[in-house]
Short mmCIF file of C-alpha atoms in Angstrom, two decimals:
data_model
loop_
_atom_site.label_atom_id
_atom_site.label_comp_id
_atom_site.label_asym_id
_atom_site.label_seq_id
_atom_site.Cartn_x
_atom_site.Cartn_y
_atom_site.Cartn_z
CA MET A 1 84.58 73.18 93.73
CA THR A 2 83.61 77.25 93.35
CA HIS A 3 85.33 79.80 95.53
CA ALA A 4 83.18 82.50 96.85
CA HIS A 5 84.03 85.76 95.54
CA ILE A 6 86.09 87.64 97.66
CA PRO A 7 85.39 91.62 96.86
CA ARG A 8 88.25 93.97 96.35
CA ARG A 9 89.14 95.73 99.09
CA TRP A 10 89.50 99.50 98.57
CA TYR A 11 93.15 100.18 99.18
CA GLU A 12 94.01 97.28 96.64
CA ASN A 13 93.61 100.03 93.81
CA ALA A 14 93.62 103.25 95.62
CA VAL A 15 96.01 106.14 94.71
CA PHE A 16 98.05 107.53 97.79
CA TYR A 17 99.62 110.68 98.80
CA GLN A 18 102.08 111.22 101.59
CA ILE A 19 101.99 114.59 103.43
CA LEU A 20 104.70 115.93 105.82
CA VAL A 21 102.26 117.97 107.87
CA GLY A 22 104.78 120.53 108.79
CA VAL A 23 105.81 121.52 105.56
CA PHE A 24 102.68 121.35 103.39
CA ASN A 25 100.20 124.44 104.01
CA ASP A 26 100.95 127.24 106.84
CA THR A 27 97.52 128.74 108.07
CA GLU A 28 99.40 130.54 111.11
CA GLY A 29 101.76 132.40 109.45
CA ARG A 30 104.60 130.96 111.53
CA GLY A 31 106.39 129.00 108.91
CA ILE A 32 105.03 125.38 110.09
CA GLY A 33 102.34 123.41 108.37
CA THR A 34 99.56 122.69 110.14
CA LEU A 35 96.46 120.05 110.24
CA LYS A 36 94.03 122.80 109.09
CA GLY A 37 96.20 123.73 106.32
CA ILE A 38 95.80 120.14 104.70
CA ALA A 39 92.06 120.44 105.17
CA GLU A 40 92.12 123.81 103.14
CA LYS A 41 94.06 121.87 100.49
CA LEU A 42 91.73 118.70 100.06
CA ASP A 43 89.86 120.25 96.90
CA TYR A 44 93.23 120.30 95.25
CA LEU A 45 93.87 116.72 96.03
CA GLN A 46 90.63 115.67 95.08
CA TRP A 47 91.02 117.61 91.72
CA LEU A 48 94.37 115.55 91.26
CA GLY A 49 92.57 112.10 91.65
CA ILE A 50 94.18 111.17 95.24
CA ASP A 51 91.83 108.67 97.27
CA CYS A 52 93.83 108.38 100.40
CA LEU A 53 96.24 110.86 102.31
CA TRP A 54 99.10 109.42 104.30
CA LEU A 55 100.13 111.93 107.14
CA SER A 56 103.43 111.89 108.64
CA PRO A 57 103.84 111.81 112.42
CA PHE A 58 102.09 114.65 114.02
CA TYR A 59 102.19 113.52 117.70
CA ALA A 60 103.83 115.31 120.51
CA SER A 61 107.66 114.72 119.81
CA PRO A 62 110.76 117.05 120.41
CA LEU A 63 111.17 116.41 116.63
CA ARG A 64 114.69 115.40 116.59
CA ASP A 65 113.64 112.72 114.12
CA ASP A 66 111.06 114.88 112.21
CA GLY A 67 108.21 113.28 114.63
CA TYR A 68 109.38 109.86 114.45
CA ASP A 69 110.52 110.12 117.92
CA ILE A 70 107.08 110.23 119.41
CA ALA A 71 106.96 111.57 123.04
CA ASP A 72 103.24 111.17 123.29
CA TYR A 73 101.18 108.79 121.08
CA ARG A 74 97.94 110.56 122.16
CA ALA A 75 98.75 114.11 121.97
CA VAL A 76 98.73 116.50 118.70
CA HIS A 77 102.25 118.57 118.40
CA PRO A 78 100.96 121.97 119.29
CA ASP A 79 102.74 123.40 116.14
CA TYR A 80 100.34 121.30 114.12
CA GLY A 81 97.11 122.23 115.86
CA THR A 82 94.73 120.41 118.15
CA MET A 83 92.92 117.04 118.32
CA GLU A 84 89.81 118.98 117.21
CA ASP A 85 91.81 120.04 114.20
CA PHE A 86 92.47 116.38 113.52
CA GLU A 87 89.05 115.22 113.92
CA ASP A 88 87.91 118.29 111.63
CA LEU A 89 90.36 116.97 109.27
CA ILE A 90 89.03 113.35 109.35
CA ALA A 91 85.56 114.48 108.64
CA ALA A 92 86.50 116.75 105.88
CA VAL A 93 88.26 113.85 104.15
CA HIS A 94 85.58 111.28 104.60
CA ALA A 95 83.26 114.00 103.22
CA ARG A 96 84.99 113.73 99.95
CA GLY A 97 84.80 110.13 100.01
CA MET A 98 88.50 110.08 100.35
CA LYS A 99 90.61 108.03 103.28
CA LEU A 100 93.14 108.78 105.87
CA ILE A 101 96.04 106.98 106.99
CA THR A 102 98.67 108.16 109.64
CA ASP A 103 102.38 106.88 110.47
CA LEU A 104 102.96 104.92 113.34
CA ALA A 105 106.45 104.14 114.99
CA LEU A 106 106.06 101.14 117.16
CA ASN A 107 109.76 100.27 117.34
CA HIS A 108 111.00 102.78 119.55
CA THR A 109 109.76 106.06 121.33
CA SER A 110 111.15 109.59 121.94
CA MET A 111 113.55 109.30 125.12
CA ASP A 112 111.31 112.14 126.19
CA HIS A 113 108.25 109.84 126.40
CA HIS A 114 107.30 109.17 130.00
CA TRP A 115 107.46 105.58 129.61
CA PHE A 116 111.37 105.80 129.08
CA GLN A 117 111.68 108.67 131.93
CA GLU A 118 110.30 106.22 134.28
CA SER A 119 112.08 103.11 132.89
CA ARG A 120 115.22 104.99 133.55
CA LYS A 121 114.48 106.24 137.16
CA ASP A 122 112.90 102.79 138.41
CA PRO A 123 114.02 99.44 137.06
CA HIS A 124 111.69 97.37 138.92
CA GLY A 125 108.50 99.94 138.64
CA ARG A 126 105.70 99.50 136.25
CA TYR A 127 107.84 100.78 133.30
CA GLY A 128 111.02 99.54 134.36
CA ASP A 129 111.10 96.72 131.56
CA TYR A 130 109.36 98.72 128.74
CA TYR A 131 112.84 99.08 126.89
CA VAL A 132 115.73 96.94 126.08
CA TRP A 133 118.39 97.31 128.66
CA GLY A 134 121.50 95.56 129.55
CA ASP A 135 125.09 95.90 130.90
CA ASP A 136 126.67 94.74 127.51
CA PRO A 137 127.03 97.14 124.52
CA HIS A 138 128.37 94.34 122.34
CA ARG A 139 125.44 92.37 122.82
CA TYR A 140 123.56 91.54 119.15
CA PRO A 141 126.92 91.94 117.54
CA GLU A 142 124.99 90.88 114.47
CA ILE A 143 122.39 93.55 114.46
CA ARG A 144 123.80 96.00 111.81
CA ILE A 145 123.58 99.90 112.79
CA ILE A 146 121.39 101.62 110.15
CA PHE A 147 122.26 105.36 110.58
CA THR A 148 125.94 104.40 110.23
CA ASP A 149 126.90 108.01 109.45
CA ALA A 150 125.28 109.14 112.96
CA GLU A 151 125.80 106.62 115.34
CA THR A 152 128.52 104.10 116.10
CA SER A 153 126.62 101.49 118.30
CA ASN A 154 123.24 100.29 118.82
CA TRP A 155 123.74 100.87 122.40
CA SER A 156 123.80 104.04 124.68
CA PHE A 157 124.87 104.35 128.11
CA ASP A 158 122.26 105.99 130.50
CA GLU A 159 123.80 107.65 133.55
CA VAL A 160 120.44 107.72 135.50
CA ARG A 161 119.78 104.02 135.09
CA GLY A 162 123.32 103.14 135.13
CA GLN A 163 122.72 100.75 132.08
CA TYR A 164 122.96 100.70 128.38
CA TYR A 165 119.78 100.83 126.25
CA PHE A 166 119.30 99.65 122.61
CA HIS A 167 118.35 101.60 119.82
CA ARG A 168 118.02 100.82 115.92
CA PHE A 169 117.84 104.42 115.11
CA TYR A 170 119.25 107.75 116.91
CA LYS A 171 120.25 107.58 120.44
CA GLU A 172 117.30 109.82 121.29
CA GLN A 173 114.82 106.82 120.21
CA PRO A 174 114.96 103.99 122.54
CA ASP A 175 113.69 100.68 121.35
CA LEU A 176 110.53 99.27 123.21
CA ASN A 177 110.39 95.79 124.54
CA TYR A 178 108.20 93.41 122.82
CA ASP A 179 109.03 90.75 125.18
CA ASN A 180 106.94 92.48 127.62
CA PRO A 181 103.21 91.61 126.88
CA ASP A 182 102.43 95.26 128.80
CA VAL A 183 103.90 96.68 125.75
CA HIS A 184 101.78 94.73 123.52
CA GLU A 185 98.77 95.95 125.61
CA GLU A 186 99.82 99.54 125.40
CA VAL A 187 100.22 99.56 121.51
CA LEU A 188 96.84 97.84 120.99
CA SER A 189 95.28 100.70 123.35
CA LEU A 190 96.86 103.46 121.25
CA ILE A 191 95.80 102.06 118.15
CA ASP A 192 92.30 101.87 119.34
CA PHE A 193 92.54 105.44 120.39
CA TRP A 194 93.21 106.87 116.92
CA MET A 195 90.90 104.15 115.03
CA ASP A 196 88.14 105.18 117.29
CA LYS A 197 88.62 108.80 115.67
CA GLY A 198 87.79 107.30 112.18
CA LEU A 199 91.23 106.69 110.60
CA ASP A 200 91.42 104.25 107.82
CA GLY A 201 94.74 102.72 108.76
CA PHE A 202 98.23 102.94 109.37
CA ARG A 203 101.61 102.87 108.00
CA LEU A 204 104.00 100.64 110.33
CA ASP A 205 107.24 102.57 110.69
CA ALA A 206 110.46 100.36 110.95
CA ILE A 207 108.18 97.03 111.52
CA PRO A 208 111.10 94.58 111.05
CA TYR A 209 113.03 95.48 114.16
CA LEU A 210 110.71 94.91 116.87
CA TYR A 211 112.53 92.03 118.37
CA GLU A 212 116.22 91.00 119.07
CA ARG A 213 117.43 87.56 119.56
CA ASP A 214 121.14 86.45 120.59
CA GLY A 215 122.60 85.00 117.28
CA LEU A 216 119.90 85.86 115.05
CA GLY A 217 119.88 89.55 114.90
CA GLY A 218 117.06 91.82 114.99
CA GLU A 219 115.03 92.13 111.61
CA SER A 220 112.08 89.98 110.79
CA LEU A 221 112.37 87.74 113.32
CA PRO A 222 109.41 85.06 113.82
CA GLU A 223 108.35 86.63 117.10
CA THR A 224 107.75 90.23 115.12
CA LEU A 225 105.96 88.23 112.62
CA GLU A 226 103.76 86.97 115.27
CA PHE A 227 103.20 90.27 116.84
CA ILE A 228 102.34 91.34 113.54
CA GLU A 229 99.47 88.42 113.39
CA LYS A 230 98.39 89.53 116.78
CA LEU A 231 97.83 93.13 115.50
CA ARG A 232 95.98 92.32 112.21
CA ALA A 233 93.39 89.69 114.17
CA HIS A 234 92.95 92.79 116.51
CA MET A 235 92.21 95.04 113.55
CA ASP A 236 90.03 92.72 111.58
CA LYS A 237 87.92 92.25 114.76
CA HIS A 238 87.64 95.77 115.68
CA TYR A 239 88.01 97.83 112.43
CA PRO A 240 87.51 95.15 109.63
CA ASP A 241 87.75 97.89 106.89
CA ALA A 242 90.83 99.53 107.98
CA PHE A 243 94.37 98.72 106.55
CA MET A 244 98.03 98.55 107.36
CA VAL A 245 100.97 99.21 105.39
CA ALA A 246 104.21 97.86 106.55
CA GLU A 247 107.75 99.64 106.07
CA ALA A 248 109.78 96.45 105.81
CA ASN A 249 112.97 97.21 103.93
CA GLN A 250 113.95 93.59 103.41
CA PRO A 251 115.49 91.27 100.89
CA PRO A 252 112.42 90.22 98.50
CA ALA A 253 111.60 86.83 100.08
CA GLU A 254 111.52 88.47 103.53
CA THR A 255 109.48 91.34 102.36
CA ARG A 256 106.90 88.87 101.24
CA GLU A 257 106.79 87.23 104.89
CA TYR A 258 105.02 90.56 106.11
CA PHE A 259 101.96 89.46 103.95
CA GLY A 260 101.92 86.03 105.62
CA ASP A 261 98.89 84.03 104.35
CA GLY A 262 96.77 87.20 104.17
CA ASP A 263 96.83 87.24 107.89
CA ARG A 264 99.92 89.92 108.81
CA VAL A 265 99.57 93.19 107.04
CA HIS A 266 97.39 94.15 104.09
CA MET A 267 100.22 96.06 102.08
CA VAL A 268 104.14 96.05 102.01
CA PHE A 269 106.23 98.95 100.63
CA ASN A 270 107.76 97.75 97.37
CA PHE A 271 111.31 97.93 98.52
CA PRO A 272 112.58 94.97 96.06
CA LEU A 273 111.16 96.47 93.17
CA MET A 274 111.88 100.48 93.71
CA PRO A 275 115.66 100.34 93.17
CA ARG A 276 115.30 98.36 90.18
CA LEU A 277 113.20 101.20 88.51
CA TYR A 278 116.50 103.35 88.67
CA GLN A 279 118.48 100.39 87.71
CA ALA A 280 116.88 100.22 84.54
CA ILE A 281 116.95 103.73 83.79
CA ALA A 282 120.82 104.08 84.65
CA THR A 283 121.64 101.11 82.44
CA SER A 284 119.14 101.31 79.62
CA GLN A 285 117.97 97.77 80.24
CA ALA A 286 114.66 96.32 81.11
CA SER A 287 116.36 93.34 82.77
CA PRO A 288 116.40 94.68 86.23
CA ILE A 289 112.43 94.98 86.32
CA VAL A 290 111.94 91.68 84.24
CA GLU A 291 114.07 89.81 86.57
CA ILE A 292 112.25 90.90 90.00
CA MET A 293 108.69 90.66 88.99
CA PRO A 294 108.12 86.97 89.12
CA GLU A 295 108.92 87.52 92.73
CA LEU A 296 106.54 89.80 93.21
CA LEU A 297 103.33 88.25 91.84
CA HIS A 298 100.72 85.78 93.39
CA LEU A 299 100.06 87.44 96.70
CA PRO A 300 97.32 86.34 98.97
CA ALA A 301 93.80 87.42 98.59
CA GLY A 302 93.38 90.92 100.00
CA ALA A 303 97.08 91.71 99.81
CA GLN A 304 98.90 94.37 97.62
CA TRP A 305 102.19 96.09 97.07
CA GLY A 306 102.63 99.97 97.74
CA ASN A 307 104.74 100.95 94.85
CA PHE A 308 106.75 104.12 95.13
CA LEU A 309 109.35 106.08 93.55
CA ARG A 310 110.46 108.47 96.41
CA ASN A 311 109.33 109.66 100.23
CA HIS A 312 110.58 111.40 103.00
CA ASP A 313 113.60 109.16 103.47
CA GLU A 314 116.64 108.94 101.29
CA LEU A 315 116.44 106.88 98.12
CA THR A 316 117.20 103.74 99.97
CA LEU A 317 119.95 101.22 98.48
CA GLU A 318 120.38 98.98 101.66
CA MET A 319 119.02 95.87 99.87
CA VAL A 320 121.04 96.22 96.59
CA THR A 321 124.54 94.60 96.03
CA GLU A 322 127.48 96.53 96.41
CA ILE A 323 127.81 96.62 92.58
CA GLU A 324 124.36 97.96 92.08
CA ARG A 325 124.64 100.46 94.86
CA ASP A 326 127.88 101.80 93.00
CA LEU A 327 126.14 101.77 89.84
CA LEU A 328 123.28 103.72 91.23
CA TYR A 329 125.76 106.12 93.15
CA SER A 330 127.93 106.61 89.72
CA ALA A 331 124.09 107.46 88.14
CA PHE A 332 122.33 109.68 90.62
CA LEU A 333 124.77 110.97 93.13
CA PRO A 334 126.80 113.70 91.58
CA ASP A 335 127.72 115.12 94.95
CA ASP A 336 128.68 113.36 98.03
CA SER A 337 126.88 116.01 100.12
CA MET A 338 123.54 114.28 98.62
CA ARG A 339 124.63 111.08 100.16
CA ALA A 340 122.20 109.83 103.38
CA HIS A 341 123.28 106.63 105.05
CA LEU A 342 123.57 104.21 102.53
CA GLY A 343 121.26 106.16 100.06
CA ILE A 344 120.79 109.39 98.31
CA ALA A 345 118.59 112.40 99.60
CA ARG A 346 117.33 113.92 96.33
CA ARG A 347 113.75 114.24 95.00
CA LEU A 348 112.72 112.43 91.97
CA ALA A 349 113.02 115.12 89.46
CA PRO A 350 116.59 116.05 90.32
CA LEU A 351 117.35 112.23 90.15
CA MET A 352 116.38 112.30 86.67
CA ASP A 353 118.18 115.37 85.77
CA ASN A 354 114.63 117.11 85.24
CA ASP A 355 114.38 115.29 82.21
CA ARG A 356 110.66 115.31 81.54
CA ALA A 357 110.66 111.99 79.49
CA LYS A 358 112.41 110.00 82.46
CA ILE A 359 110.37 111.65 85.10
CA GLU A 360 107.01 110.56 83.08
CA LEU A 361 108.44 107.19 82.35
CA MET A 362 108.97 106.64 86.35
CA PHE A 363 105.72 107.74 87.14
CA ALA A 364 104.24 105.32 84.19
CA LEU A 365 106.08 102.58 85.77
CA MET A 366 104.97 103.38 89.32
CA PHE A 367 101.41 103.66 88.26
CA GLY A 368 101.32 100.78 85.38
CA LEU A 369 103.00 97.90 87.32
CA PRO A 370 101.14 95.65 90.00
CA GLY A 371 100.20 97.55 93.29
CA ALA A 372 98.96 100.82 94.76
CA PRO A 373 100.95 103.83 93.61
CA PHE A 374 102.04 106.15 96.58
CA LEU A 375 102.93 109.89 95.57
CA TYR A 376 105.14 111.97 97.59
CA TYR A 377 103.99 115.57 97.92
CA GLY A 378 105.33 117.91 95.26
CA GLU A 379 106.60 115.17 92.96
CA GLU A 380 103.56 115.52 90.99
CA PHE A 381 104.71 118.81 89.46
CA GLY A 382 108.63 117.95 89.73
CA MET A 383 109.59 120.06 92.90
CA HIS A 384 113.26 120.23 93.41
CA ASP A 385 115.27 119.40 96.61
CA ASP A 386 117.81 121.40 98.87
CA SER A 387 120.89 119.44 99.39
CA SER A 388 122.49 122.11 101.63
CA LEU A 389 120.31 120.54 104.20
CA GLN A 390 121.33 117.92 106.64
CA ASP A 391 120.31 114.42 106.17
CA ARG A 392 116.92 113.70 104.95
CA ASP A 393 115.71 117.41 105.28
CA ALA A 394 117.00 117.99 101.61
CA VAL A 395 113.79 116.32 100.39
CA ARG A 396 111.52 117.58 103.21
CA THR A 397 111.11 121.10 101.93
CA PRO A 398 107.75 123.54 102.14
CA MET A 399 105.20 122.39 99.64
CA GLN A 400 105.35 124.94 96.53
CA TRP A 401 101.89 126.18 95.99
CA GLU A 402 102.92 129.51 94.06
CA PRO A 403 105.85 131.40 92.86
CA GLY A 404 107.19 133.97 95.12
CA PRO A 405 109.08 134.18 98.55
CA GLY A 406 106.63 132.08 100.41
CA ALA A 407 105.49 129.65 97.76
CA GLY A 408 102.13 130.02 98.81
CA PHE A 409 103.09 127.75 101.87
CA THR A 410 103.47 130.56 104.26
CA THR A 411 103.26 134.27 104.99
CA SER A 412 106.39 133.94 107.15
CA ASP A 413 109.86 135.10 106.54
CA THR A 414 110.96 132.18 108.31
CA PRO A 415 109.79 129.29 107.24
CA LYS A 416 110.79 125.81 109.20
CA ARG A 417 112.83 124.98 106.34
CA PRO A 418 113.74 126.85 103.31
CA ILE A 419 111.93 126.97 100.55
CA VAL A 420 113.47 125.54 97.35
CA GLY A 421 111.52 127.72 94.47
CA GLY A 422 112.42 127.20 90.82
CA GLU A 423 110.84 128.79 87.86
CA GLY A 424 107.58 127.19 86.48
CA ILE A 425 107.80 124.69 89.67
CA SER A 426 104.56 125.27 91.47
CA VAL A 427 100.83 124.08 91.46
CA ALA A 428 99.61 127.41 90.44
CA GLU A 429 102.09 127.69 87.59
CA GLN A 430 101.00 124.26 86.04
CA ARG A 431 97.70 123.77 87.11
CA HIS A 432 96.23 125.65 84.07
CA ASP A 433 99.07 124.67 81.66
CA PRO A 434 97.66 121.37 79.53
CA HIS A 435 101.35 120.74 78.77
CA SER A 436 102.53 120.69 82.41
CA LEU A 437 103.85 117.59 84.56
CA LEU A 438 100.97 118.29 87.08
CA ARG A 439 98.36 117.93 84.36
CA PHE A 440 100.34 115.21 82.96
CA THR A 441 100.11 113.32 86.59
CA ARG A 442 96.70 113.96 86.75
CA SER A 443 96.06 112.40 83.35
CA LEU A 444 98.03 109.52 84.28
CA ILE A 445 95.82 108.95 87.51
CA ALA A 446 92.58 109.18 85.30
CA ALA A 447 93.92 106.73 83.08
CA ARG A 448 95.07 104.34 85.85
CA LYS A 449 91.62 104.70 87.46
CA ALA A 450 90.10 103.68 83.92
CA HIS A 451 91.97 100.45 84.12
CA PRO A 452 91.86 98.68 87.42
CA GLU A 453 94.06 95.75 85.76
CA LEU A 454 96.78 97.72 86.27
CA GLY A 455 96.71 97.36 89.95
CA ILE A 456 95.06 94.38 90.51
CA GLY A 457 95.18 92.18 87.23
CA ASN A 458 97.29 89.64 85.38
CA TYR A 459 101.01 90.61 84.48
CA GLU A 460 102.65 89.23 81.84
CA ALA A 461 105.80 90.15 80.53
CA ILE A 462 106.16 89.96 76.52
CA GLU A 463 109.55 88.55 75.17
CA VAL A 464 111.12 91.09 72.89
CA ALA A 465 114.55 91.23 71.50
CA GLU A 466 115.07 94.67 72.34
CA PRO A 467 116.95 94.93 75.76
CA ALA A 468 115.90 98.49 76.39
CA LEU A 469 112.28 97.70 75.94
CA LEU A 470 110.09 96.25 78.59
CA ALA A 471 107.06 95.26 77.11
CA ILE A 472 103.86 93.89 79.25
CA THR A 473 100.33 92.95 79.41
CA ARG A 474 97.80 93.48 81.72
CA THR A 475 94.24 91.97 81.83
CA LEU A 476 91.85 91.86 84.66
CA LYS A 477 91.47 88.48 86.24
CA VAL A 478 88.40 86.34 85.64
CA GLU A 479 86.85 87.48 89.37
CA ASP A 480 87.43 91.03 88.70
CA ARG A 481 85.61 91.20 85.26
CA VAL A 482 82.63 90.43 87.08
CA ILE A 483 82.72 93.55 89.04
CA ALA A 484 84.50 95.85 86.46
CA SER A 485 82.20 98.83 85.76
CA ASP A 486 83.57 98.82 82.41
CA PRO A 487 83.13 95.50 80.28
CA LEU A 488 85.85 96.80 77.73
CA SER A 489 88.36 96.98 80.64
CA SER A 490 88.79 93.20 80.54
CA ALA A 491 90.61 93.56 76.76
CA PRO A 492 94.37 93.50 77.19
CA LEU A 493 96.24 96.32 77.85
CA VAL A 494 99.71 96.64 76.41
CA CYS A 495 102.27 98.88 78.20
CA LEU A 496 105.58 99.73 76.42
CA TYR A 497 108.58 101.43 78.23
CA ASN A 498 111.53 102.46 76.53
CA PHE A 499 114.69 102.68 78.83
CA ALA A 500 116.95 103.89 75.62
CA PRO A 501 118.34 107.38 75.70
CA HIS A 502 117.06 107.07 71.74
CA PRO A 503 113.91 106.19 69.92
CA LEU A 504 113.28 102.41 69.36
CA ALA A 505 111.30 100.87 66.58
CA ILE A 506 108.44 98.55 68.13
CA PRO A 507 108.97 94.89 67.60
CA PRO A 508 105.82 92.75 66.01
CA GLN A 509 105.60 90.61 69.00
CA ALA A 510 105.11 93.56 71.45
CA LEU A 511 101.69 94.26 69.64
CA ALA A 512 100.58 90.69 68.82
CA ASN A 513 98.03 90.76 71.78
CA LEU A 514 96.47 93.51 69.94
CA SER A 515 96.67 92.15 66.38
CA GLY A 516 99.32 94.54 65.33
CA ILE A 517 97.67 98.15 66.32
CA GLY A 518 97.22 99.63 69.41
CA ARG A 519 95.58 102.83 70.49
CA VAL A 520 97.35 105.07 73.17
CA GLU A 521 95.54 105.78 76.31
CA ILE A 522 98.21 107.91 77.54
CA GLY A 523 102.22 107.97 76.63
CA SER A 524 104.51 109.98 74.70
CA VAL A 525 102.42 111.00 72.01
CA GLU A 526 98.76 112.38 72.16
CA ALA A 527 96.00 110.08 73.48
CA GLY A 528 93.95 108.58 70.62
CA THR A 529 97.22 108.11 68.27
CA GLU A 530 97.29 104.56 66.41
CA ILE A 531 100.50 102.75 67.19
CA ARG A 532 101.74 99.86 64.67
CA SER A 533 104.48 97.54 64.92
CA GLY A 534 107.74 99.52 63.46
CA ASP A 535 106.32 102.96 64.59
CA VAL A 536 108.94 104.68 67.16
CA ILE A 537 108.63 105.00 70.67
CA PRO A 538 110.60 108.09 71.82
CA ALA A 539 113.85 107.92 73.88
CA PHE A 540 112.55 107.19 77.66
CA GLY A 541 109.02 107.25 76.21
CA PHE A 542 106.32 105.14 77.24
CA PHE A 543 102.72 103.90 75.69
CA TRP A 544 99.81 102.51 77.48
CA LEU A 545 98.13 100.95 74.61
CA THR A 546 94.38 99.15 74.12
CA ALA A 547 92.91 97.35 71.12
CA GLN A 548 91.58 99.63 68.37
#
């Protein structure tokens, strides 16, 4: 029996770039980034090799949670521009052959949203049942509090209605009631509103928490997964080329549930893998990655992992064991002021002690393991953070385009958040320096695009006796060789990663698939260099090797 070939979807091997609108590029001189500011920088993003932009929430909001507290899903926050600016941005992105997705928080709204204001005023009116109300603040005792350093309960009392409302996050963000079918219709309607403007998809924020059930808790419940199937069916019917990526920070087996049989979301952020990359660096052992990878392979057709190192949130350690968490705290949390919730509010470069080799190694893992990579703005050139800022604002400071007071981000003396700076840490300083981290990142993206097998191909671990060495083979799957533009790309690509703080001799078995000799595509030595077994891979070094 032959199977019809299912063509690869655009997102499966795309390179994504996350932008926080308010801190990316200020065109108004008010110290706040704008939608027009993003449009101004599309040439840079295209030069870097980005395929798809992910914008943080830019909707009307009191900004108590940086826009994830949405007060009007159909309005643009005036600080960021107008609806026309957004429409112009989509057109400019598409004109360059790029894609655009936005964040959508569906679990909760701002308490300023008119649905909530009406719900609290009139329990029996149209919106009376739009939120999770109750008289017992101890209901759902099994539901953990996520923001443990800010909230003591998932319930808050509303004096207007005289009842408690439920919230998984800050008390200013009441949870919507998905047991109300009207809420479903509202959600599908607002999705249509944005998709009809030409969006290419959504990031579904905090999607595991839509439903609560007594005794069962409030995470990844069957009803939540059923709603996601309903959402996917709606998208497939009306917007078949679009995609949805889920923020589902859950244990590995539950995280996979969000793919379903290919009938839920198209992509899930790779929370199971992410902390293990840091564990490998912290312990100088490849085993944390080797052990988790079998659980992450063999996805349904059209499904893909979204690989990431950092984003707008803390480096979350919710889903690791207490022993692992303590290990990561001791390795990456030098000061308790950098803690946020159960994680660490630091950017990648400071987490890696600004060690160039470690930064490059982490990037090479994100781009070289199965999945689609997500770059966080500024990481491409090693931006620093500001640990004096509260909560996760430490990693949400303005983009550094140039050296100097406004960093090329703004002409204002009072930016929304302080500019971090740092000598040599800006786009302008690194763009024309062939040895800069920015130019390395661009080269890595180019190498990744030359080898589609890195994102969608077969993954095979190579057994080596050296515990600090991760050795893997990547090959295109049979069906993808048919559509690969380069026939040579079906040859094996061997990826070697050294987690030791000292050089390692490459064991013979690591290069067995390359008959003992590999040519460096990109890595810790110059591209084109011949590598043989017995040669040395530098401390925290990596090689992507092809056959001679």
